[in-house]
Coordinates of C-alpha atoms and ligand atoms in Angstrom, one line a residue:
X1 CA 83.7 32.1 -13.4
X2 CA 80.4 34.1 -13.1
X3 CA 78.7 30.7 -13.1
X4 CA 81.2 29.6 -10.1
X5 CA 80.5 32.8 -8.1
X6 CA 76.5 32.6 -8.2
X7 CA 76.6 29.1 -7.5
X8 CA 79.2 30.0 -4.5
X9 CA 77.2 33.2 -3.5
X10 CA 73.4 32.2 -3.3
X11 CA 73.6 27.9 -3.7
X12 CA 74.5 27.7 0.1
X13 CA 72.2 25.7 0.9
X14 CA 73.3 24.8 4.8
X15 CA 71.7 28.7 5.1
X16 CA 69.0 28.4 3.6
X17 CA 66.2 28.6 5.6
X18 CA 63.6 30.9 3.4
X19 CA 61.4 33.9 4.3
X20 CA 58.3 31.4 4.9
X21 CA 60.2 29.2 7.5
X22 CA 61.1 31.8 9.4
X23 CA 58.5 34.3 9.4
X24 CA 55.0 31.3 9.4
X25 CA 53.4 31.0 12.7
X26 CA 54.8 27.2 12.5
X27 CA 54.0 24.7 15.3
X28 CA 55.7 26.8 18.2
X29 CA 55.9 26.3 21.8
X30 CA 53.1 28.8 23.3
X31 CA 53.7 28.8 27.2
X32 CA 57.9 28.0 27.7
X33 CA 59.2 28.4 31.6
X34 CA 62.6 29.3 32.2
X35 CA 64.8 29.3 35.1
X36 CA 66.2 32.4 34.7
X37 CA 65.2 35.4 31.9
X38 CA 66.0 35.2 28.3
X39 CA 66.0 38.8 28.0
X40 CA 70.0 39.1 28.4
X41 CA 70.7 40.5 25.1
X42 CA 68.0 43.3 25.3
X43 CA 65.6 44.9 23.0
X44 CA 66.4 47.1 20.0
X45 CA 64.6 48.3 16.9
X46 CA 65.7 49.8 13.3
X47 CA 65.1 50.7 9.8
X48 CA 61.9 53.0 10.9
X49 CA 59.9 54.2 7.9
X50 CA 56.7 56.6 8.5
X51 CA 54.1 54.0 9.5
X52 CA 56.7 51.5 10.8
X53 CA 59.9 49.8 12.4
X54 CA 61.5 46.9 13.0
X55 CA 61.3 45.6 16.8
X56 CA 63.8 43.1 17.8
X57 CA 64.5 40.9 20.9
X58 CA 66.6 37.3 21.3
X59 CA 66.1 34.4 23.7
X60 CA 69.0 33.4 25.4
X61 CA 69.9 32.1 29.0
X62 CA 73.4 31.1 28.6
X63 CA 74.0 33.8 25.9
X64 CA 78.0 33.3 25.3
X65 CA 77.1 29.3 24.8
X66 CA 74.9 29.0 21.8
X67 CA 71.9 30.7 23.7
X68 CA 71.1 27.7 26.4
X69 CA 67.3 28.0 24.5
X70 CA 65.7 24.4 23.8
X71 CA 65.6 23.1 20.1
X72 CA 62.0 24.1 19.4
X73 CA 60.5 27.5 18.2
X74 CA 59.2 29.3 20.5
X75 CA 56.4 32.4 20.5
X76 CA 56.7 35.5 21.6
X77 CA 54.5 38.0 22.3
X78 CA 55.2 41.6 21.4
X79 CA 53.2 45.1 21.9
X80 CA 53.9 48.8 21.4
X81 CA 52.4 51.6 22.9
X82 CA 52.5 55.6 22.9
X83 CA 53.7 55.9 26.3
X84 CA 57.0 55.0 28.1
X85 CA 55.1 52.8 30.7
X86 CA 53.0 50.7 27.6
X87 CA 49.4 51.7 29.2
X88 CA 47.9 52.9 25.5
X89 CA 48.5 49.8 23.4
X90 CA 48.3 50.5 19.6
X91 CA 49.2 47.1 18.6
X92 CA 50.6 43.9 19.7
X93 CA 51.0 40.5 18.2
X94 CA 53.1 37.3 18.2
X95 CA 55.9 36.3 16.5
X96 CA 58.2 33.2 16.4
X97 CA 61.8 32.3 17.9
X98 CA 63.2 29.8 16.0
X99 CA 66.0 27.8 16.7
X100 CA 67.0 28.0 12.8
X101 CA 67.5 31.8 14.0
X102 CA 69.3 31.4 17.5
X103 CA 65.9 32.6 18.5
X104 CA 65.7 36.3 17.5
X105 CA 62.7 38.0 17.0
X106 CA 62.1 40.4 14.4
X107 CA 59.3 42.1 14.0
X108 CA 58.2 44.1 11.1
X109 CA 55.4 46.6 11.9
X110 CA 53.2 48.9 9.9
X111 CA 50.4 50.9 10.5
X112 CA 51.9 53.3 13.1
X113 CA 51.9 57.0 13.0
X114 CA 54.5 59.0 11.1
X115 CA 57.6 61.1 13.0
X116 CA 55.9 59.6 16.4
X117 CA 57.8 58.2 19.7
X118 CA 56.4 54.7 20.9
X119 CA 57.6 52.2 23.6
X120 CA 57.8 48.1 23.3
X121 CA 58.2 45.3 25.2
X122 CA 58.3 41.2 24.3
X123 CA 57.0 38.4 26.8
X124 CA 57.8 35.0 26.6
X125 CA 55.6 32.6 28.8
X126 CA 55.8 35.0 31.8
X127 CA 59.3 36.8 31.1
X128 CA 58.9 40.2 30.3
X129 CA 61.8 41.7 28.3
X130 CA 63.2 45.3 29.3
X131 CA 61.1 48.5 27.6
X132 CA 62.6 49.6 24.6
X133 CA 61.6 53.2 23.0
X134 CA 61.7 53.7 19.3
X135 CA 60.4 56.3 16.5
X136 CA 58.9 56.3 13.1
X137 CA 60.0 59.1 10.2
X138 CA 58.0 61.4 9.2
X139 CA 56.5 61.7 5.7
X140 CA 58.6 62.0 2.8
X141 CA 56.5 65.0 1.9
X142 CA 56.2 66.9 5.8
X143 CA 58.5 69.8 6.3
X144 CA 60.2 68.6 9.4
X145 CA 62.6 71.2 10.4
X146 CA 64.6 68.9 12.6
X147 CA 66.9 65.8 12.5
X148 CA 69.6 64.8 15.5
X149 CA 71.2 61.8 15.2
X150 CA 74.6 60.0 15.8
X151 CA 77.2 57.8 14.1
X152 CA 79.1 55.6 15.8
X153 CA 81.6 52.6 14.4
X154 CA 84.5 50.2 15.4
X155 CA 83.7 49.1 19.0
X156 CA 86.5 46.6 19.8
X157 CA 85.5 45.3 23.2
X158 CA 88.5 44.0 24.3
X159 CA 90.2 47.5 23.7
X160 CA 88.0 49.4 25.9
X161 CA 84.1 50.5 28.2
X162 CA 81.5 51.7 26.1
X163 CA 81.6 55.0 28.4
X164 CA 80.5 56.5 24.8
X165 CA 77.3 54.6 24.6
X166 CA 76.3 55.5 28.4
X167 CA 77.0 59.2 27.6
X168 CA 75.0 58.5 24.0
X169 CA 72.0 57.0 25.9
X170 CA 71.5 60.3 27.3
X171 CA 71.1 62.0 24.2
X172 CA 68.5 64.1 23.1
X173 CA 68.5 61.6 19.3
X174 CA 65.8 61.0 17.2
X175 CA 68.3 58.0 15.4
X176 CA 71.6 56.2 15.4
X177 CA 74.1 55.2 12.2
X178 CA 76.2 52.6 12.8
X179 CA 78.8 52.5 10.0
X180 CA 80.4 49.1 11.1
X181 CA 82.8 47.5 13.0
X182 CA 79.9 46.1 15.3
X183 CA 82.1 43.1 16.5
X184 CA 85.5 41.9 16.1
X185 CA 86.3 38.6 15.1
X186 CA 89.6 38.0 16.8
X187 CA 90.2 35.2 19.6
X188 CA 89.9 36.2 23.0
X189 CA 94.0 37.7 23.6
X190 CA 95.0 38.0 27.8
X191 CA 95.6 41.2 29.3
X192 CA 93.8 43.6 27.8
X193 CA 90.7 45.4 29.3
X194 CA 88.2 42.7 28.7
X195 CA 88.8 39.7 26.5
X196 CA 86.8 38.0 24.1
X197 CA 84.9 34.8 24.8
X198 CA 86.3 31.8 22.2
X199 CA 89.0 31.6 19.0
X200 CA 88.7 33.7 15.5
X201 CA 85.2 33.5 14.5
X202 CA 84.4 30.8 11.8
X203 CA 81.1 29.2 12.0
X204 CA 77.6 30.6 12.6
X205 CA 77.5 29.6 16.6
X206 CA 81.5 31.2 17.1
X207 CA 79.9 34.3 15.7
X208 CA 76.6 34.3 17.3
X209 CA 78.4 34.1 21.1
X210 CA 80.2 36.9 20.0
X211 CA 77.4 39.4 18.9
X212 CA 76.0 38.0 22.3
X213 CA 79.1 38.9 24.2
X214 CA 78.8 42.2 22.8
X215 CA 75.3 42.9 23.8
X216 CA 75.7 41.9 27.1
X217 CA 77.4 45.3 27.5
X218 CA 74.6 47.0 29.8
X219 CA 75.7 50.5 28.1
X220 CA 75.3 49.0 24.1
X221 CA 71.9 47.8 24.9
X222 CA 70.6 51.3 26.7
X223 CA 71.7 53.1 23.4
X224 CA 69.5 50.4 21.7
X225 CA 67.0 51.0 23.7
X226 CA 66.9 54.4 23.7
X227 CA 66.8 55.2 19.8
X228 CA 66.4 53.4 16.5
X229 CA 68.8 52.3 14.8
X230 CA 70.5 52.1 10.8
X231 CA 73.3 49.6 10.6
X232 CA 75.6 48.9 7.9
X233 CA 78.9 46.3 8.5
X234 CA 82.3 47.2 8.0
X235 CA 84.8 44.3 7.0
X236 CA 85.1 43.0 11.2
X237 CA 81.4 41.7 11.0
X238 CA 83.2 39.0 8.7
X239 CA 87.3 39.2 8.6
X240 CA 89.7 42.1 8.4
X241 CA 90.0 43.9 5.3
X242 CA 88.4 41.2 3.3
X243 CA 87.0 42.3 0.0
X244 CA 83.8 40.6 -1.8
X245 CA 84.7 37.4 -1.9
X246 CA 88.6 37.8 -1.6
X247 CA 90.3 36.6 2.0
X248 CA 92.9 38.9 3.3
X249 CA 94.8 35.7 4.0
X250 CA 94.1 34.2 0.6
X251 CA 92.1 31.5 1.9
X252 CA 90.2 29.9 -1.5
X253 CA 87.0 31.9 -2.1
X254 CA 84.4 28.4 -1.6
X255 CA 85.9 28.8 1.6
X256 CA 85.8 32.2 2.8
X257 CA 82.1 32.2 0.9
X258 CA 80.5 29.5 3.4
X259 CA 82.3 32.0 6.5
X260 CA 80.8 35.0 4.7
X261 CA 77.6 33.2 4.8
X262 CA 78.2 32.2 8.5
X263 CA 79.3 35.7 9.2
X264 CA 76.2 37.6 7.2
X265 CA 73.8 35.2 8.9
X266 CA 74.8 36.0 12.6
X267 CA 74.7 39.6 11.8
X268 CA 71.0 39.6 10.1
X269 CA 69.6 37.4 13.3
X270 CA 70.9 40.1 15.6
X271 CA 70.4 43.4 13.8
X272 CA 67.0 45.5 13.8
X273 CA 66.9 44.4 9.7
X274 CA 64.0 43.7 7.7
X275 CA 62.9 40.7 5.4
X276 CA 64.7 42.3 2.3
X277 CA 68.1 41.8 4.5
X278 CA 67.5 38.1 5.0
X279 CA 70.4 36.7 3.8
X280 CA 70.7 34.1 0.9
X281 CA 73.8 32.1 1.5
X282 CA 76.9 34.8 1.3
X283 CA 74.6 37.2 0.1
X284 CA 72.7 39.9 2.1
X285 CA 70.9 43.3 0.4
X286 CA 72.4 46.0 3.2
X287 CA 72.3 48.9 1.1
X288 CA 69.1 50.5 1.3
X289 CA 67.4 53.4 1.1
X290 CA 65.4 56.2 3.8
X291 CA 63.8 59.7 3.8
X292 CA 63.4 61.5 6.4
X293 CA 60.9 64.5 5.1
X294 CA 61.6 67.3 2.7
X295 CA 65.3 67.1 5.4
X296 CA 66.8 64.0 4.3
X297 CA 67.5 61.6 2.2
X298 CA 69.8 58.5 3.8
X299 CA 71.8 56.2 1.5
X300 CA 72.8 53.5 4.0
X301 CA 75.8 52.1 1.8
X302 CA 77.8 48.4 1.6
X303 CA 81.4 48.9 0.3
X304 CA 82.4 45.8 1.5
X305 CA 80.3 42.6 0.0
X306 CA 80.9 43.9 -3.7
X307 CA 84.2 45.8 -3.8
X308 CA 87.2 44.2 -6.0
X309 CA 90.2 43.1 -4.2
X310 CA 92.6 45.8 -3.1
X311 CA 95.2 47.1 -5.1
X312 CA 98.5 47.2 -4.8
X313 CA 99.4 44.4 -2.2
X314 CA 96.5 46.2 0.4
X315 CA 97.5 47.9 3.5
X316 CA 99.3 51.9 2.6
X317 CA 101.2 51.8 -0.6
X318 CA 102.7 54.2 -3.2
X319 CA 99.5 54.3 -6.1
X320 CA 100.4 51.8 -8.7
X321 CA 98.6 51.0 -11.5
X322 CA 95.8 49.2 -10.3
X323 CA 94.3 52.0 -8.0
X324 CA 93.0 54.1 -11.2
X325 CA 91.6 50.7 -12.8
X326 CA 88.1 51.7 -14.1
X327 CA 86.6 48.0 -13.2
X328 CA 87.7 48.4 -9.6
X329 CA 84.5 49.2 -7.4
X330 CA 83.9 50.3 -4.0
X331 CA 80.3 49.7 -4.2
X332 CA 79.6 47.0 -7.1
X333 CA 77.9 48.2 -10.7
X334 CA 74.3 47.8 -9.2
X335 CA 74.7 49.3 -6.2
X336 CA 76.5 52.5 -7.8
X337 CA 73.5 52.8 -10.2
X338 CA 71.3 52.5 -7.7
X339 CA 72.8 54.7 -5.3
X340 CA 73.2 57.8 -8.6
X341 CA 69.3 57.2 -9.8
X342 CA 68.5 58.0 -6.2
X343 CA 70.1 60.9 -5.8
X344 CA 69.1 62.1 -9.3
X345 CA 66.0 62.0 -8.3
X346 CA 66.2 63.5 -4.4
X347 CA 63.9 66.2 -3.2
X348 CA 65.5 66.4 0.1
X349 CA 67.5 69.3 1.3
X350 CA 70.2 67.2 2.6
X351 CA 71.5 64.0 1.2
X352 CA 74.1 61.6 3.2
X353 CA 76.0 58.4 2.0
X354 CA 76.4 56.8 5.0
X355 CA 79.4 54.3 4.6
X356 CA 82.0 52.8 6.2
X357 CA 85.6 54.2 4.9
X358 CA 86.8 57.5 4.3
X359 CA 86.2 58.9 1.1
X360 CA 89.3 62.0 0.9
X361 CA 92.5 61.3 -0.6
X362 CA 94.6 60.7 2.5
X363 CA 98.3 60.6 2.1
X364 CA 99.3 58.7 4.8
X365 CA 102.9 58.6 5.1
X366 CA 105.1 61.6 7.2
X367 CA 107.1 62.8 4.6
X368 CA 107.7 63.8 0.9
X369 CA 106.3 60.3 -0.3
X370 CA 102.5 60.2 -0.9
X371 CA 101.3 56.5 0.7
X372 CA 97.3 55.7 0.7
X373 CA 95.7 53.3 2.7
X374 CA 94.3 51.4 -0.4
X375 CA 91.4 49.4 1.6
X376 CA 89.9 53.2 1.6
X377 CA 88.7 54.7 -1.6
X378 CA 92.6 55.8 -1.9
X379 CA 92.5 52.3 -3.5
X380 CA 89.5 52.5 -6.0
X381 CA 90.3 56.0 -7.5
X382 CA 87.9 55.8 -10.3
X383 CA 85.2 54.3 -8.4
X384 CA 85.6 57.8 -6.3
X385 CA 86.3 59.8 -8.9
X386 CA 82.9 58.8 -10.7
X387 CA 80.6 59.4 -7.7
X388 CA 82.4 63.2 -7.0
X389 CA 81.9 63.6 -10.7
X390 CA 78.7 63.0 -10.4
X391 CA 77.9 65.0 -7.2
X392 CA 79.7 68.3 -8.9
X393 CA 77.5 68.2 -12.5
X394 CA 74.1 66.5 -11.2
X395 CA 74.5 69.1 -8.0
X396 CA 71.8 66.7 -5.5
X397 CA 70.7 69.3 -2.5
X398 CA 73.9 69.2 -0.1
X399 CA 75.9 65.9 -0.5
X400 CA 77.5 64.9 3.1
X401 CA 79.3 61.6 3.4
X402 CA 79.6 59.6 6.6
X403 CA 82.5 57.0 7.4
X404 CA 84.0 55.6 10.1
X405 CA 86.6 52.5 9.9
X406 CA 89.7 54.4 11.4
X407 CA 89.8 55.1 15.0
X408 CA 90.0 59.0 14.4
X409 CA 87.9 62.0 13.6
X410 CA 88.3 63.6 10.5
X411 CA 86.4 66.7 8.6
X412 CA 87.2 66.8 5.1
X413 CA 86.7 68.5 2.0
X414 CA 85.8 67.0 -1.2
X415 CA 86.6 68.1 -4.3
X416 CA 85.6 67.5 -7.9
X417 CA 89.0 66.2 -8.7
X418 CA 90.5 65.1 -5.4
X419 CA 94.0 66.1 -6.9
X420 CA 93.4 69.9 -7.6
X421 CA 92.6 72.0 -5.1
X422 CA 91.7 74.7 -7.3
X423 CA 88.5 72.5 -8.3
X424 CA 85.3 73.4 -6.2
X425 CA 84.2 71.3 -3.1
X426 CA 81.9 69.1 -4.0
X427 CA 81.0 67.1 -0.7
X428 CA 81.6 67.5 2.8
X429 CA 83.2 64.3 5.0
X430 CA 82.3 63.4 8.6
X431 CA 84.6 60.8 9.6
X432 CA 83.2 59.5 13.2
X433 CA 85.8 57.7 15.6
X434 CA 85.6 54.8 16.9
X435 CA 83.8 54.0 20.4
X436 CA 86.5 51.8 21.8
X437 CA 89.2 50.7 19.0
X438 CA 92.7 51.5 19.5
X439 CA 92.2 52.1 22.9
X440 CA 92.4 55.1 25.3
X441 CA 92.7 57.9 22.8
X442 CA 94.7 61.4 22.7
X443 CA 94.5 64.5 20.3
X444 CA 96.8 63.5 17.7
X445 CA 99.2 60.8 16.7
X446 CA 102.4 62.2 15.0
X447 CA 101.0 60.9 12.1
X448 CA 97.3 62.6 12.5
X449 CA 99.7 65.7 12.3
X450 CA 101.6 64.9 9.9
X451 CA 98.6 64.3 7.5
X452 CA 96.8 67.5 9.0
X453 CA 99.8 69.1 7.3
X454 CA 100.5 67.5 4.2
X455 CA 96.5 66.8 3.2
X456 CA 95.1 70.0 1.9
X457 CA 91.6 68.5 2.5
X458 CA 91.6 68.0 5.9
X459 CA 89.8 70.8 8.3
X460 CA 90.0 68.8 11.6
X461 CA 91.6 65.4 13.0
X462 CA 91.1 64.1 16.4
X463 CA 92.1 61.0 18.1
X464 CA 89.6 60.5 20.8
X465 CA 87.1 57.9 21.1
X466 CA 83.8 58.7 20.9
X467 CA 80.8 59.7 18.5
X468 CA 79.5 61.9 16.6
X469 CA 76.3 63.9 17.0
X470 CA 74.6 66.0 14.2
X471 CA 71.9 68.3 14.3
X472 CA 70.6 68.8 11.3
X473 CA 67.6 72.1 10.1
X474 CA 67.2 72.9 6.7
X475 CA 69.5 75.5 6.4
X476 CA 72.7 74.1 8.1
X477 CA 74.0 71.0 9.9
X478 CA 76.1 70.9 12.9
X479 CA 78.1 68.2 13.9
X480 CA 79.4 67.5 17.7
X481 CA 82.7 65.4 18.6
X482 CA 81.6 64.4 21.5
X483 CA 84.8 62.6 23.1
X484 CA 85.7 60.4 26.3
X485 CA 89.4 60.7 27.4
X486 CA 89.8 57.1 28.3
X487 CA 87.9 53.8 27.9
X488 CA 90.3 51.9 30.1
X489 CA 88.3 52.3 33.2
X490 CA 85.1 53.2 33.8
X491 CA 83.5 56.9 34.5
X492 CA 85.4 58.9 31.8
X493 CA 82.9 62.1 31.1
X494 CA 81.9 63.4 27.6
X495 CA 82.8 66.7 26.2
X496 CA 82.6 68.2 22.9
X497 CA 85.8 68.5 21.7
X498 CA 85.3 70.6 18.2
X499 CA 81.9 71.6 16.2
X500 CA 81.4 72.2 12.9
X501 CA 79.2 73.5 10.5
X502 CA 77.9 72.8 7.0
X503 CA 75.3 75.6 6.0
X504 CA 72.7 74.8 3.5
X505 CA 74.2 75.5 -0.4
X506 CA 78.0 75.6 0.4
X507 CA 79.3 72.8 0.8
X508 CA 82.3 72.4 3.6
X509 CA 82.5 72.7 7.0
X510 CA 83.6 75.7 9.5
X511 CA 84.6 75.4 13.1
X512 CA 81.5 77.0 15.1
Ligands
FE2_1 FE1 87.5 49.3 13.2

C-alpha cells in the first residue's frame, strides 16, 4: 500500500515539469506585442526572508479562458527599487513565462536589505505591469520591537465583495497570513452576488480560470500589492473536506491524486511560493518555516495534504472511537516532528502556528449532547492532545495559534487537557472569519450562542465578515476584529468590532 501511495503521490508524471525546465533561461520569446495588457491578474509577492522575497506576476489577456498567451515562453523583465515610484533600482533581472506554467512568473530574490520596504514592477515587450510594494524581515538576531500583520481565510466569491480587502489595503501591515480557502471549487450557481465562471474544478486549466477569476477582483490584487504575503490552503484549493488522499465523495484515491495534483499545481503557479513549494505530482512542501527577529517565530502549517480520513462519518458527530485513535494526524508524522524540534529550539518571544482549522474543543450542538465538527481537530483528539502537551512541559515563549475555515471569529483558550478546565491554559486561539463566506454576516447565529454558553473555552464569537489585524511588541499582542456589516453590495465601512489582548508570559486573551 505504501508502495501504491508513493507511486500515486510523486510518479505523476503529466506534472512533472522539474525545477530546471522551469526556472533555465530556455529559448524564450524576448520582444512579444500584445493587443491589450497581460497584466490583468496583478502583481504580488511572499515568503520574504531578511535579504529576500518572492516577486510574482502572470501573463494573461483572456484571463478566465486559459490565459489567451501564445504556446511559447516568454521573458520578462523584472526590477525592484527602494522607492514607491522605482527611480533607485537595486536590482533587476529577467525571468521566464512558460506556457508549462500558464505563464507565471516567480521570482526568487536575494541580496536585499533586512526589515526594508521596496517597490516592483515586471515589463513584458513594452507592457508594464502595475507597481507592487513589498518588505523583507528583519534578522533573526535584531530586536525589532514591532510586528502588524493580518489573517484572512475563506473568500467565496460568489457569496460576497471583497469590501474587506479594500478596507485591508489601507492598512498600516508589515504582512498578510492567508490560512486558506483562497478559491472555491464549486460550478458557477445563478443568483447569488457574483457567479463563478465554469463547472466544479477538475483539471489544471478549470482551476487555473478560477484562481484567475479570483484575481481579477480589483480589491484582492491591491491587498497584494500592498503587503507580502504567507499562504497556506485549506481543503477548497482542492475539494471540500477532503483529507490526504481521501475524497469526501469517495472517489478512488488514483483519481482524486491526479485532481490533487491538478489542484496543487494551479495553486503553486499563482501563489508568491518558492522553489521548495514546486509541486511534484500530488505533492507540494507548504509547511514552512519564518522568523521574524528576536519577535517571532511563524510556523506556516498544512493540516490538510497529510491528515487521515475523518472520523466518525465527517461532518459533527457524537466522539466515537476513532477520534482518540493515536495514528490519526492532523499534520502527518514528519511535519509534527518538524513543527516540535522547531519550537524546541525557538528564541523568539512569540511563537504562532498559523493553520487552517480551529484548534479548541467545540461542542457544536445546542443542547445537553456534546457534537464536534470532526474535520477540526475535534476529530484527531490525540493529534491535539500531543501538541498542547507539548506546549504545557516544553513551555516555547508564548504559543498563539491561528485558524480560520469557519466563517466566524472566535478567541479561545487552550488548555493542557482540553477537557479539564482546572488545567492551566496553555495557548491562546485567534480564529479569523472569513472575507466573504456565508454571506452578509451578523453578531451571532443561535448556535454561535449556544456554543458561547456551553464551551468553557471560548472568550469571544462573532459572525461578521472580515479580518483580523494584530499588532504584535514584545510584551503583548493585540488583536483587532475588524468587520464589514455586509458584502452584498458594495461600500460597507470597517469597524473594530472587539480587541483583545495576549500580554507576554500569560497566556489568554482579555477584552481591551
Ligand atoms: Fe471556507
Amino acid at each position: 500500500m505504501l508502495d501504491r501511495r508513493a507511486f500515486l503521490l510523486s510518479g505523476l508524471a503529466m506534472y512533472g515539469a522539474s525545477a530546471r525546465e522551469l526556472f533555465a533561461a530556455g529559448p524564450a520569446v524576448q520582444n512579444p506585442k500584445f493587443s491589450a495588457s497581460p497584466f490583468t491578474l496583478g502583481v504580488c509577492s511572499g515568503d520574504p526572508t531578511p535579504d529576500g522575497v518572492v516577486l510574482w506576476t502572470r501573463l494573461a489577456i483572456d484571463p478566465l479562458n486559459g490565459g489567451g498567451m501564445p504556446k511559447q515562453p516568454l521573458e520578462v523583465q523584472w526590477q525592484i527599487a527602494t522607492d514607491d515610484r522605482l527611480s533607485r533600482v537595486v536590482r533587476s533581472g529577467k525571468a521566464m513565462a512558460s506556457p508549462d506554467w500558464a505563464h507565471t512568473v516567480h521570482v526568487e530574490l536575494s541580496g536585499l536589505q533586512p526589515h526594508t520596504w521596496y517597490w516592483y514592477q515586471f515589463r513584458v515587450g513594452s507592457e508594464l505591469s502595475p507597481i507592487g510594494r513589498t518588505r523583507t524581515f528583519p534578522r533573526a538576531q535584531s530586536a525589532v520591537d514591532r510586528l502588524r500583520f493580518a489573517i484572512a481565510s475563506c473568500q467565496h466569491f460568489e457569496v460576497g465583495l471583497y469590501t474587506a480587502y479594500q478596507h485591508m489595503a489601507e492598512e498600516d501591515l508589515d504582512l498578510v497570513l492567508h490560512l486558506g480557502d483562497y478559491i472555491y471549487e464549486g460550478p458557477g450557481v445563478d443568483k447569488l452576488v457574483r457567479k463563478h465562471v465554469g463547472g466544479e474544478l477538475m483539471t489544471v486549466d478549470d482551476y487555473r480560470n478560477r484562481y484567475a477569476q479570483y484575481r481579477s477582483d480589483p480589491a484582492l490584487r491591491a491587498s497584494h500589492a500592498s503587503f507580502p504575503f504567507l499562504v497556506v490552503w485549506d481543503d477548497h484549493e482542492v475539494d471540500n473536506n477532503y483529507a490526504g488522499l481521501y475524497h469526501e465523495g469517495g472517489a478512488p484515491v488514483e483519481q482524486f491524486a491526479l485532481r490533487r495534483a491538478a489542484a496543487y499545481k494551479a495553486f503553486y503557479e499563482h501563489m508568491p511560493l518558492r522553489r521548495a513549494s514546486i509541486p511534484k505530482g500530488a505533492l507540494l512542501q507548504l509547511y514552512r518555516p519564518f522568523t521574524y527577529g528576536t519577535l517571532a517565530s511563524i510556523s506556516m502549517l498544512d493540516t490538510r495534504q497529510y491528515r487521515t480520513d475523518q472520523p466518525c462519518g465527517d461532518n459533527v458527530q457524537l466522539p466515537c472511537a476513532e477520534t482518540q485513535d493515536p495514528r490519526a494526524t492532523m499534520l502527518g508524522p514528519a511535519q509534527e516532528k518538524w513543527l516540535m524540534d522547531r519550537l524546541n529550539r525557538s528564541q523568539a518571544g512569540w511563537n504562532f502556528l498559523a493553520q487552517q482549522v480551529p484548534m479548541a474543543k467545540l461542542d457544536r450542538f445546542a443542547g445537553p449532547e456534546r457534537r464536534f465538527s470532526m474535520d477540526k481537530w475535534d476529530g484527531y483528539e490525540q493529534s491535539r492532545s500531543r501538541l498542547l502537551k507539548f506546549l504545557g512541559t516544553r513551555k516555547p515563549s508564548n504559543p498563539v495559534t491561528l485558524a480560520g475555515d469557519v466563517h466566524n471569529n472566535w478567541v479561545n483558550d487552550l488548555r493542557l487537557d482540553v477537557d479539564d478546565a482546572k488545567t492551566p491554559i496553555v495557548a491562546t486561539e485567534f480564529v479569523g472569519t472569513s472575507i466573504t463566506s456565508a454571506g452578509d454576516g451578523n453578531e451571532l447565529s443561535p448556535l454561535m450562542k449556544a456554543m458561547i454558553s456551553e464551551n468553557e473555552c471560548v472568550r469571544f464569537a462573532n459572525n461578521h465578515r472580515g479580518y483580523v489585524r494584530f499588532d504584535l511588541k514584545p510584551k503583548e499582542l493585540r488583536a483587532d476584529f475588524r468587520v464589514v456589516e455586509y458584502v452584498s453590495r458594495p461600500g460597507a465601512p470597517i469597524k473594530t468590532r472587539a480587541s483583545f489582548v495576549v500580554e507576554g508570559g500569560r497566556p489568554g486573551a482579555q477584552e481591551g
